[in-house]
Short mmCIF file of C-alpha atoms and ligand atoms in Angstrom, two decimals:
data_model
loop_
_atom_site.label_atom_id
_atom_site.label_comp_id
_atom_site.label_asym_id
_atom_site.label_seq_id
_atom_site.Cartn_x
_atom_site.Cartn_y
_atom_site.Cartn_z
CA UNK I 1 -14.37 -2.72 8.13
CA UNK I 2 -15.16 -3.86 11.60
CA UNK I 3 -12.49 -3.76 14.12
CA UNK I 4 -10.04 -1.36 12.53
CA UNK I 5 -9.87 2.34 13.47
CA UNK I 6 -8.16 5.57 12.67
CA UNK I 7 -5.96 7.41 14.77
CA UNK I 8 -6.89 10.96 14.25
CA UNK I 9 -4.39 14.07 14.80
CA UNK I 10 -6.20 14.93 18.04
CA UNK I 11 -5.27 11.52 19.54
CA UNK I 12 -1.77 11.53 17.88
CA UNK I 13 -0.20 13.22 21.06
CA UNK I 14 -1.24 10.54 23.29
CA UNK I 15 0.20 7.84 20.81
CA UNK I 16 3.43 9.91 20.54
CA UNK I 17 3.71 10.24 24.49
CA UNK I 18 3.40 6.19 24.58
CA UNK I 19 5.76 5.44 21.91
CA UNK I 20 8.31 8.12 23.07
CA UNK I 21 8.14 6.79 26.76
CA UNK I 22 8.63 3.18 25.53
CA UNK I 23 11.80 4.28 23.49
CA UNK I 24 13.27 6.12 26.59
CA UNK I 25 12.57 3.38 28.92
CA UNK I 26 13.54 0.36 26.83
CA UNK I 27 16.67 2.00 25.62
CA UNK I 28 17.72 2.98 29.21
CA UNK I 29 17.58 -0.99 29.91
CA UNK I 30 19.78 -1.57 26.66
CA UNK I 31 17.25 -2.54 24.28
CA UNK I 32 17.60 -1.83 20.72
CA UNK I 33 14.86 -1.30 17.97
CA UNK I 34 14.25 -3.99 15.32
CA UNK I 35 11.74 -3.27 12.54
CA UNK I 36 9.85 -6.28 11.24
CA UNK I 37 7.55 -6.90 8.35
CA UNK I 38 3.97 -7.33 9.05
CA UNK I 39 3.28 -10.42 7.14
CA UNK I 40 5.47 -13.81 7.24
CA UNK I 41 4.90 -17.37 6.18
CA UNK I 42 1.77 -18.87 7.85
CA UNK I 43 3.88 -21.74 8.87
CA UNK I 44 5.90 -19.43 11.22
CA UNK I 45 2.91 -18.44 13.53
CA UNK I 46 1.26 -21.87 13.23
CA UNK I 47 4.57 -23.45 14.67
CA UNK I 48 5.56 -20.42 16.82
CA UNK I 49 2.19 -19.64 18.49
CA UNK I 50 0.88 -23.27 18.65
CA UNK I 51 -1.51 -25.23 16.23
CA UNK I 52 -4.13 -25.52 19.21
CA UNK I 53 -4.37 -21.94 20.03
CA UNK I 54 -7.38 -19.60 19.28
CA UNK I 55 -5.02 -17.30 17.44
CA UNK I 56 -3.80 -19.90 14.91
CA UNK I 57 -7.19 -21.85 14.72
CA UNK I 58 -9.55 -18.80 14.44
CA UNK I 59 -7.92 -15.53 14.23
CA UNK I 60 -5.32 -15.50 11.71
CA UNK I 61 -5.57 -13.23 8.47
CA UNK I 62 -4.15 -15.76 6.07
CA UNK I 63 -4.18 -15.76 2.30
CA UNK I 64 -2.51 -17.18 -0.41
CA UNK I 65 -0.19 -14.69 -2.41
CA UNK I 66 0.02 -14.67 -6.21
CA UNK I 67 2.58 -17.48 -6.05
CA UNK I 68 0.16 -19.55 -4.15
CA UNK I 69 2.29 -19.26 -0.80
CA UNK I 70 0.25 -19.04 2.38
CA UNK I 71 1.12 -15.86 4.08
CA UNK I 72 -0.34 -14.24 7.24
CA UNK I 73 -0.67 -10.63 8.76
CA UNK I 74 1.10 -11.17 12.03
CA UNK I 75 -0.91 -11.69 15.24
CA UNK I 76 1.96 -10.87 17.44
CA UNK I 77 5.61 -9.81 17.03
CA UNK I 78 7.37 -12.57 18.99
CA UNK I 79 7.35 -15.29 16.28
CA UNK I 80 8.78 -12.77 13.55
CA UNK I 81 11.25 -11.44 15.97
CA UNK I 82 12.82 -14.70 16.54
CA UNK I 83 12.64 -15.65 12.94
CA UNK I 84 14.81 -12.48 12.41
CA UNK I 85 17.21 -13.36 15.47
CA UNK I 86 17.70 -16.85 13.58
CA UNK I 87 18.05 -15.56 10.20
CA UNK I 88 20.48 -12.80 10.68
CA UNK I 89 22.59 -14.77 13.42
CA UNK I 90 22.07 -12.42 15.96
CA UNK I 91 22.70 -14.77 18.55
CA UNK I 92 26.62 -14.09 18.12
CA UNK I 93 26.07 -10.89 20.03
CA UNK I 94 26.76 -10.70 23.88
CA UNK I 95 23.78 -12.20 25.64
CA UNK I 96 21.06 -11.34 26.54
CA UNK I 97 20.25 -9.70 23.14
CA UNK I 98 17.74 -7.12 23.77
CA UNK I 99 15.46 -6.09 21.24
CA UNK I 100 12.14 -3.92 21.04
CA UNK I 101 9.64 -3.43 18.08
CA UNK I 102 6.39 -1.61 17.67
CA UNK I 103 3.51 -1.81 15.16
CA UNK I 104 0.35 -3.00 14.14
CA UNK I 105 -0.84 -6.64 14.66
CA UNK I 106 -3.82 -8.61 13.24
CA UNK I 107 -6.33 -10.81 14.90
CA UNK I 108 -9.76 -11.53 13.64
CA UNK I 109 -11.48 -11.39 17.04
CA UNK I 110 -14.93 -10.33 17.76
CA UNK I 111 -14.46 -6.51 18.12
CA UNK I 112 -15.57 -4.61 21.27
CA UNK I 113 -14.27 -1.83 23.50
CA UNK I 114 -10.40 -2.28 23.77
CA UNK I 115 -10.51 -5.30 21.41
CA UNK I 116 -9.77 -4.39 17.60
CA UNK I 117 -8.76 -6.65 14.56
CA UNK I 118 -5.91 -4.37 13.80
CA UNK I 119 -4.20 -3.24 17.16
CA UNK I 120 -0.77 -2.01 17.96
CA UNK I 121 1.92 -3.46 20.31
CA UNK I 122 5.13 -2.44 22.00
CA UNK I 123 6.96 -5.65 22.11
CA UNK I 124 10.13 -6.68 24.07
CA UNK I 125 12.27 -9.52 24.01
CA UNK I 126 15.59 -10.29 25.78
CA UNK I 127 17.14 -13.56 24.28
CA UNK I 128 19.81 -15.89 25.01
CA UNK I 129 19.60 -15.70 28.83
CA UNK I 130 17.78 -17.77 31.52
CA UNK I 131 18.76 -16.18 34.71
CA UNK I 132 15.73 -15.65 37.03
CA UNK I 133 17.11 -12.05 37.66
CA UNK I 134 16.60 -11.23 33.85
CA UNK I 135 12.88 -12.32 34.31
CA UNK I 136 12.57 -9.93 37.19
CA UNK I 137 14.33 -7.05 35.20
CA UNK I 138 12.13 -7.59 32.28
CA UNK I 139 9.06 -7.41 34.57
CA UNK I 140 10.62 -4.38 36.18
CA UNK I 141 10.91 -2.59 32.91
CA UNK I 142 7.34 -3.20 32.13
CA UNK I 143 6.20 -1.65 35.39
CA UNK I 144 8.76 1.17 35.00
CA UNK I 145 6.94 2.05 31.46
CA UNK I 146 3.91 2.38 33.27
CA UNK I 147 5.22 4.30 36.23
CA UNK I 148 6.80 6.77 33.77
CA UNK I 149 3.06 7.29 32.37
CA UNK I 150 1.82 7.66 35.79
CA UNK I 151 -0.54 4.66 35.32
CA UNK I 152 1.33 1.94 37.38
CA UNK I 153 -1.06 2.48 40.50
CA UNK I 154 -3.91 1.61 38.37
CA UNK I 155 -2.71 -1.80 37.31
CA UNK I 156 -2.12 -4.87 38.96
CA UNK I 157 0.70 -7.42 38.15
CA UNK I 158 -0.33 -11.09 37.93
CA UNK I 159 2.41 -13.62 38.09
CA UNK I 160 2.49 -17.29 37.58
CA UNK I 161 4.87 -20.09 36.48
CA UNK I 162 3.82 -22.64 33.99
CA UNK I 163 6.78 -25.14 34.55
CA UNK I 164 8.75 -26.43 31.75
CA UNK I 165 8.86 -29.36 29.15
CA UNK I 166 9.82 -31.84 32.13
CA UNK I 167 6.91 -30.85 34.65
CA UNK I 168 4.36 -29.32 32.44
CA UNK I 169 3.26 -32.58 30.67
CA UNK I 170 2.79 -34.24 34.11
CA UNK I 171 0.73 -31.24 35.13
CA UNK I 172 -1.37 -31.43 31.83
CA UNK I 173 -2.24 -34.94 32.54
CA UNK I 174 -3.29 -34.37 36.03
CA UNK I 175 -5.30 -31.38 34.91
CA UNK I 176 -7.17 -33.37 32.01
CA UNK I 177 -7.96 -36.07 34.36
CA UNK I 178 -9.55 -33.70 36.54
CA UNK I 179 -11.49 -31.94 33.96
CA UNK I 180 -12.52 -35.19 32.39
CA UNK I 181 -14.03 -36.21 35.84
CA UNK I 182 -15.87 -32.89 36.01
CA UNK I 183 -16.80 -32.57 32.32
CA UNK I 184 -20.58 -32.45 33.07
CA UNK I 185 -20.18 -29.24 35.10
CA UNK I 186 -18.30 -27.38 32.26
CA UNK I 187 -19.72 -25.15 29.38
CA UNK I 188 -19.67 -26.65 26.00
CA UNK I 189 -16.55 -24.47 25.02
CA UNK I 190 -14.48 -26.00 27.93
CA UNK I 191 -15.48 -29.46 27.01
CA UNK I 192 -14.65 -28.83 23.37
CA UNK I 193 -11.33 -27.26 24.35
CA UNK I 194 -10.09 -29.44 27.25
CA UNK I 195 -8.57 -32.44 25.03
CA UNK I 196 -6.72 -30.01 22.85
CA UNK I 197 -5.65 -27.54 25.28
CA UNK I 198 -6.52 -28.19 28.83
CA UNK I 199 -4.63 -25.49 30.45
CA UNK I 200 -6.45 -22.85 28.34
CA UNK I 201 -9.71 -24.05 29.84
CA UNK I 202 -8.43 -22.51 33.24
CA UNK I 203 -9.07 -19.11 31.59
CA UNK I 204 -12.94 -19.73 30.95
CA UNK I 205 -14.91 -16.69 32.03
CA UNK I 206 -18.22 -18.54 32.23
CA UNK I 207 -19.56 -18.16 35.78
CA UNK I 208 -21.04 -21.64 35.88
CA UNK I 209 -17.46 -23.06 35.29
CA UNK I 210 -15.63 -21.01 37.77
CA UNK I 211 -16.30 -23.44 41.01
CA UNK I 212 -15.00 -26.67 39.15
CA UNK I 213 -12.03 -24.49 37.55
CA UNK I 214 -11.28 -22.78 40.88
CA UNK I 215 -10.91 -26.37 42.56
CA UNK I 216 -8.86 -27.87 39.79
CA UNK I 217 -5.31 -28.80 40.59
CA UNK I 218 -2.70 -25.92 40.74
CA UNK I 219 0.22 -25.87 38.23
CA UNK I 220 2.07 -24.52 41.30
CA UNK I 221 1.89 -27.62 43.04
CA UNK I 222 3.14 -29.67 39.97
CA UNK I 223 6.48 -27.49 39.29
CA UNK I 224 9.64 -29.62 39.24
CA UNK I 225 12.63 -28.48 41.54
CA UNK I 226 14.32 -26.48 38.82
CA UNK I 227 11.00 -24.61 37.91
CA UNK I 228 10.28 -24.04 41.68
CA UNK I 229 13.67 -22.64 42.35
CA UNK I 230 13.63 -20.49 39.23
CA UNK I 231 10.24 -19.08 40.32
CA UNK I 232 11.26 -18.50 43.88
CA UNK I 233 14.36 -16.64 42.93
CA UNK I 234 12.20 -14.47 40.32
CA UNK I 235 9.85 -13.52 43.36
CA UNK I 236 12.92 -12.69 45.54
CA UNK I 237 14.07 -10.36 43.05
CA UNK I 238 10.95 -8.57 42.34
CA UNK I 239 10.60 -8.27 46.14
CA UNK I 240 14.09 -6.68 45.93
CA UNK I 241 12.97 -4.12 43.69
CA UNK I 242 9.81 -3.47 45.73
CA UNK I 243 7.53 -4.45 42.87
CA UNK I 244 4.15 -5.74 44.07
CA UNK I 245 2.44 -8.54 42.31
CA UNK I 246 -0.33 -11.22 42.98
CA UNK I 247 0.30 -14.78 42.38
CA UNK I 248 -2.40 -16.22 39.91
CA UNK I 249 -1.98 -19.77 39.36
CA UNK I 250 -4.78 -19.64 36.98
CA UNK I 251 -2.86 -17.24 34.72
CA UNK I 252 -2.31 -19.39 31.35
CA UNK I 253 -2.00 -17.09 28.63
CA UNK I 254 -3.24 -17.54 25.13
CA UNK I 255 0.04 -18.57 23.28
CA UNK I 256 1.51 -21.94 23.57
CA UNK I 257 5.08 -21.04 23.72
CA UNK I 258 5.36 -20.03 27.32
CA UNK I 259 7.24 -22.00 30.07
CA UNK I 260 8.09 -20.97 33.60
CA UNK I 261 7.54 -17.28 34.29
CA UNK I 262 4.30 -15.72 32.84
CA UNK I 263 2.66 -12.48 33.73
CA UNK I 264 0.13 -9.79 33.01
CA UNK I 265 -0.79 -6.41 33.81
CA UNK I 266 -4.46 -6.08 34.26
CA UNK I 267 -6.89 -3.27 34.98
CA UNK I 268 -10.38 -2.99 36.37
CA UNK I 269 -11.21 0.01 34.20
CA UNK I 270 -11.63 -1.57 30.76
CA UNK I 271 -14.17 -4.15 31.21
CA UNK I 272 -13.59 -7.74 29.66
CA UNK I 273 -10.34 -6.32 27.94
CA UNK I 274 -8.52 -6.19 31.18
CA UNK I 275 -5.07 -7.17 30.22
CA UNK I 276 -3.03 -4.06 29.03
CA UNK I 277 0.07 -6.25 28.64
CA UNK I 278 1.22 -9.61 28.88
CA UNK I 279 4.34 -11.82 28.53
CA UNK I 280 6.47 -14.60 29.70
CA UNK I 281 9.54 -16.83 29.29
CA UNK I 282 9.67 -19.24 26.13
CA UNK I 283 12.71 -21.32 26.42
CA UNK I 284 12.77 -24.04 23.55
CA UNK I 285 11.00 -21.74 21.07
CA UNK I 286 14.07 -20.53 19.30
CA UNK I 287 14.95 -23.90 18.87
CA UNK I 288 11.64 -25.15 17.70
CA UNK I 289 11.78 -22.40 15.04
CA UNK I 290 15.30 -23.86 13.76
CA UNK I 291 17.60 -21.63 15.68
CA UNK I 292 20.22 -22.24 18.50
CA UNK I 293 19.01 -23.66 21.82
CA UNK I 294 18.78 -20.04 23.18
CA UNK I 295 16.12 -19.28 26.15
CA UNK I 296 14.23 -16.16 25.80
CA UNK I 297 11.76 -13.70 27.68
CA UNK I 298 9.59 -10.93 26.69
CA UNK I 299 6.27 -9.04 26.75
CA UNK I 300 3.73 -6.91 24.59
CA UNK I 301 1.83 -3.97 25.52
CA UNK I 302 -1.48 -3.30 23.87
CA UNK I 303 -1.11 0.61 22.82
CA UNK I 304 -4.69 1.02 22.37
CA UNK I 305 -5.50 0.05 26.05
CA UNK I 306 -2.99 2.22 27.18
CA UNK I 307 -4.07 5.08 25.21
CA UNK I 308 -7.72 4.42 26.61
CA UNK I 309 -6.20 4.75 30.26
CA UNK I 310 -4.46 8.11 29.59
CA UNK I 311 -6.05 11.44 30.65
CA UNK I 312 -6.94 13.73 27.70
CA UNK I 313 -4.01 16.20 27.22
CA UNK I 314 -4.00 19.09 29.71
CA UNK I 315 -4.89 21.72 27.12
CA UNK I 316 -7.59 21.24 24.40
CA UNK I 317 -5.98 20.51 20.95
CA UNK I 318 -5.56 23.92 18.92
CA UNK I 319 -4.12 22.10 15.94
CA UNK I 320 -1.08 23.28 14.41
CA UNK I 321 -0.71 26.97 14.45
CA UNK I 322 1.40 28.66 11.99
CA UNK I 323 4.08 31.12 13.48
CA UNK I 324 3.51 33.47 10.66
CA UNK I 325 1.18 33.79 7.58
CA UNK I 326 2.94 35.28 4.43
CA UNK I 327 0.47 37.31 2.36
CA UNK I 328 1.75 38.03 -1.03
CA UNK I 329 -0.33 40.46 -3.02
CA UNK I 330 -0.03 39.38 -6.61
CA UNK I 331 1.86 36.75 -8.77
CA UNK I 332 5.39 38.48 -8.57
CA UNK I 333 5.04 38.64 -4.67
CA UNK I 334 3.99 35.09 -4.50
CA UNK I 335 7.18 34.21 -6.54
CA UNK I 336 9.26 36.11 -4.12
CA UNK I 337 7.66 34.63 -1.00
CA UNK I 338 7.87 31.08 -1.99
CA UNK I 339 11.70 30.62 -1.20
CA UNK I 340 11.12 32.59 1.91
CA UNK I 341 8.43 30.04 3.15
CA UNK I 342 10.81 27.21 2.13
CA UNK I 343 13.86 28.73 4.09
CA UNK I 344 11.88 29.58 7.22
CA UNK I 345 10.34 25.99 7.34
CA UNK I 346 13.85 24.69 6.94
CA UNK I 347 14.59 26.28 10.08
CA UNK I 348 11.46 24.46 11.71
CA UNK I 349 9.31 27.85 11.59
CA UNK I 350 5.74 26.92 10.85
CA UNK I 351 4.50 29.35 8.06
CA UNK I 352 1.54 29.29 5.96
CA UNK I 353 1.49 31.01 2.48
CA UNK I 354 -1.35 32.64 0.68
CA UNK I 355 -1.63 32.51 -3.14
CA UNK I 356 -1.57 36.42 -3.87
CA UNK I 357 -5.12 36.42 -5.17
CA UNK I 358 -7.18 37.70 -2.36
CA UNK I 359 -7.62 41.18 -0.71
CA UNK I 360 -5.34 42.21 1.83
CA UNK I 361 -8.23 42.21 4.46
CA UNK I 362 -9.60 38.83 3.89
CA UNK I 363 -5.98 37.34 4.30
CA UNK I 364 -5.32 39.29 7.59
CA UNK I 365 -8.77 37.66 8.79
CA UNK I 366 -7.36 34.22 7.62
CA UNK I 367 -4.13 35.19 9.56
CA UNK I 368 -6.17 35.71 12.68
CA UNK I 369 -8.35 32.64 12.37
CA UNK I 370 -5.28 30.47 11.85
CA UNK I 371 -3.89 31.98 15.19
CA UNK I 372 -0.56 33.04 13.38
CA UNK I 373 1.51 35.36 15.77
CA UNK I 374 2.77 37.41 12.74
CA UNK I 375 1.41 38.37 9.11
CA UNK I 376 3.97 39.14 6.44
CA UNK I 377 2.78 41.37 3.84
CA UNK I 378 4.38 41.90 0.30
CA UNK I 379 2.62 44.07 -2.09
CA UNK I 380 3.77 45.82 -5.41
CA UNK I 381 5.37 48.58 -3.52
CA UNK I 382 7.41 46.36 -1.04
CA UNK I 383 8.32 44.42 -3.70
CA UNK I 384 9.78 47.20 -5.67
CA UNK I 385 11.64 48.16 -2.49
CA UNK I 386 12.85 44.93 -1.80
CA UNK I 387 11.02 44.93 1.65
CA UNK I 388 8.32 43.08 3.58
CA UNK I 389 6.00 44.40 6.25
CA UNK I 390 5.93 42.42 9.52
CA UNK I 391 2.60 42.94 11.44
CA UNK I 392 2.33 41.64 14.91
CA UNK I 393 -1.23 40.01 14.93
CA UNK I 394 -1.73 40.70 18.72
CA UNK I 395 -0.82 44.52 18.84
CA UNK I 396 -1.23 45.46 15.21
CA UNK I 397 2.30 47.12 15.14
CA UNK I 398 4.16 46.91 11.90
CA UNK I 399 7.51 47.46 10.74
CA UNK I 400 9.67 46.62 7.57
CA UNK I 401 12.40 43.95 6.86
CA UNK I 402 14.52 43.58 3.89
CA UNK I 403 13.35 40.75 1.80
CA UNK I 404 16.78 38.85 1.80
CA UNK I 405 16.63 38.93 5.46
CA UNK I 406 12.97 37.92 5.95
CA UNK I 407 13.56 34.10 6.68
CA UNK I 408 16.26 34.75 9.33
CA UNK I 409 14.29 37.44 10.86
CA UNK I 410 11.36 35.10 11.29
CA UNK I 411 13.57 32.13 12.62
CA UNK I 412 15.04 34.63 15.02
CA UNK I 413 11.65 35.78 16.50
CA UNK I 414 10.43 32.32 16.50
CA UNK I 415 13.48 31.29 18.74
CA UNK I 416 12.81 34.37 21.05
CA UNK I 417 9.15 33.27 21.34
CA UNK I 418 9.98 29.62 21.98
CA UNK I 419 12.61 30.56 24.75
CA UNK I 420 9.94 32.68 26.48
CA UNK I 421 7.22 29.99 26.49
P1 LIG O 1 -0.86 -11.30 24.19
O1 LIG O 1 -1.18 -11.39 25.35
O2 LIG O 1 -1.53 -12.00 23.05
O3 LIG O 1 0.65 -11.47 24.07
O4 LIG O 1 -0.86 -9.62 23.61
C1 LIG O 1 -0.25 -8.56 24.38
C2 LIG O 1 -1.27 -7.51 24.56
O5 LIG O 1 -1.70 -7.19 23.31
C3 LIG O 1 -2.52 -7.82 25.42
O6 LIG O 1 -2.31 -7.69 26.80
C4 LIG O 1 -3.29 -6.61 24.75
O7 LIG O 1 -3.01 -5.31 25.70
C5 LIG O 1 -3.11 -6.37 23.47
N1 LIG O 1 -3.88 -7.03 22.48
C6 LIG O 1 -4.00 -8.48 22.32
N2 LIG O 1 -5.12 -8.46 21.33
C7 LIG O 1 -5.66 -7.42 21.15
C8 LIG O 1 -6.76 -6.88 20.55
N3 LIG O 1 -7.33 -7.79 19.65
N4 LIG O 1 -7.16 -5.62 20.43
C9 LIG O 1 -6.29 -4.79 21.19
N5 LIG O 1 -5.36 -5.08 21.86
C10 LIG O 1 -4.91 -6.28 22.00
C11 LIG O 1 1.50 -11.43 22.87
O8 LIG O 1 1.00 -10.94 21.78
C12 LIG O 1 2.96 -12.01 23.18
N6 LIG O 1 3.51 -11.96 21.71
C13 LIG O 1 3.78 -11.29 24.16
C14 LIG O 1 4.88 -11.64 24.27
C15 LIG O 1 6.11 -11.09 23.79
N7 LIG O 1 5.41 -12.94 25.05
C16 LIG O 1 6.65 -12.90 25.04
N8 LIG O 1 7.02 -11.93 24.27
#
């Protein structure tokens, strides 16, 4: 399938690092994990994200299930998370209710480097609180996540305010008027889009459109007093935390639910797919979805794009090396070693076990190839004595251990080795 990809074991270390860092940073800020289904009623996304957005109009994986209900593979997590917040009455908890989730999202976009049809997000939401200091701390946490990965220096924080239900409609009209007056100088897509979603036109990447769009009225000048104050406070708190940003009054975001503070983290290193994370405030959305009139703010990080920025792990991947390779010689020895392997693994010692049907020499070669530190040999003689031979694969030195002691002995040596490295 186009636009989907496998994450192979060699890459998994980077993914674990990204997800582990997210958990550590988010939890330090008091966020708790919530796990959500990957599909929902289509209606939730259509209402939540906005009927006139590209996501809803062109990019959703929607189908009728066997009962004839329209369902959609989630294109983002915010709508689902708010649905859960409403459904389970989470608003009774102390505000802000802080939640994070991670997992696959689905958008039918044209695949290219850094853009997939199934991709993964780390998603964070803080609900029920509209203080500008919360906006600043949510953004601060996003930056902190990238600092922890040593990527913050390669990213730029873009910041804007889109106004609210009071002042945005006024701006929308003013912008639309301007776009109509300059329609002849705009590309077909802009002309097509402007009546439905004029703010989105500001985002057009076509060079010929830029002069007209760059001269368009700025949303900043249209903010009402409340929005202006809120935004000034957010900026003041970001300054207090020494978080650098650039003001970008052309930052509109692709989802319709945003009001006031919006932001993106961008990089110059990934070509056209330059947004590594994006988010903003969405006061009014919870109510629109049938919940209480709680405000909210959050962001999502694109994991694939973070992974693309990360350097390869310091050492080449060697795969999972077994600590010991257990070599039974014959079926009775295999039966004796099966429970030993189970017990060793229960103590987190990685062991491999032969099947007892090969020559000792070829099994020792295999132990060597697998990179095992120890080979454990049990033949007929050893079995009769109730012993096993432990062979140090590096030096070739051998000694015997009583079979009932074997699993414990392996665990002990494994501990010694681990505390040394
Ligand atoms: P978004 O800007 O649509 O926001 O997506 C957030 C991030 O997901 C993007 O910055 C990008 O890194 C990644 N992303 C999006 N589409 C793709 C794709 N096709 N392939 C690879 N990565 C992609 C949202 O989804 C909002 N729900 C964020 C939010 C949460 N706002 C408030 N709360």
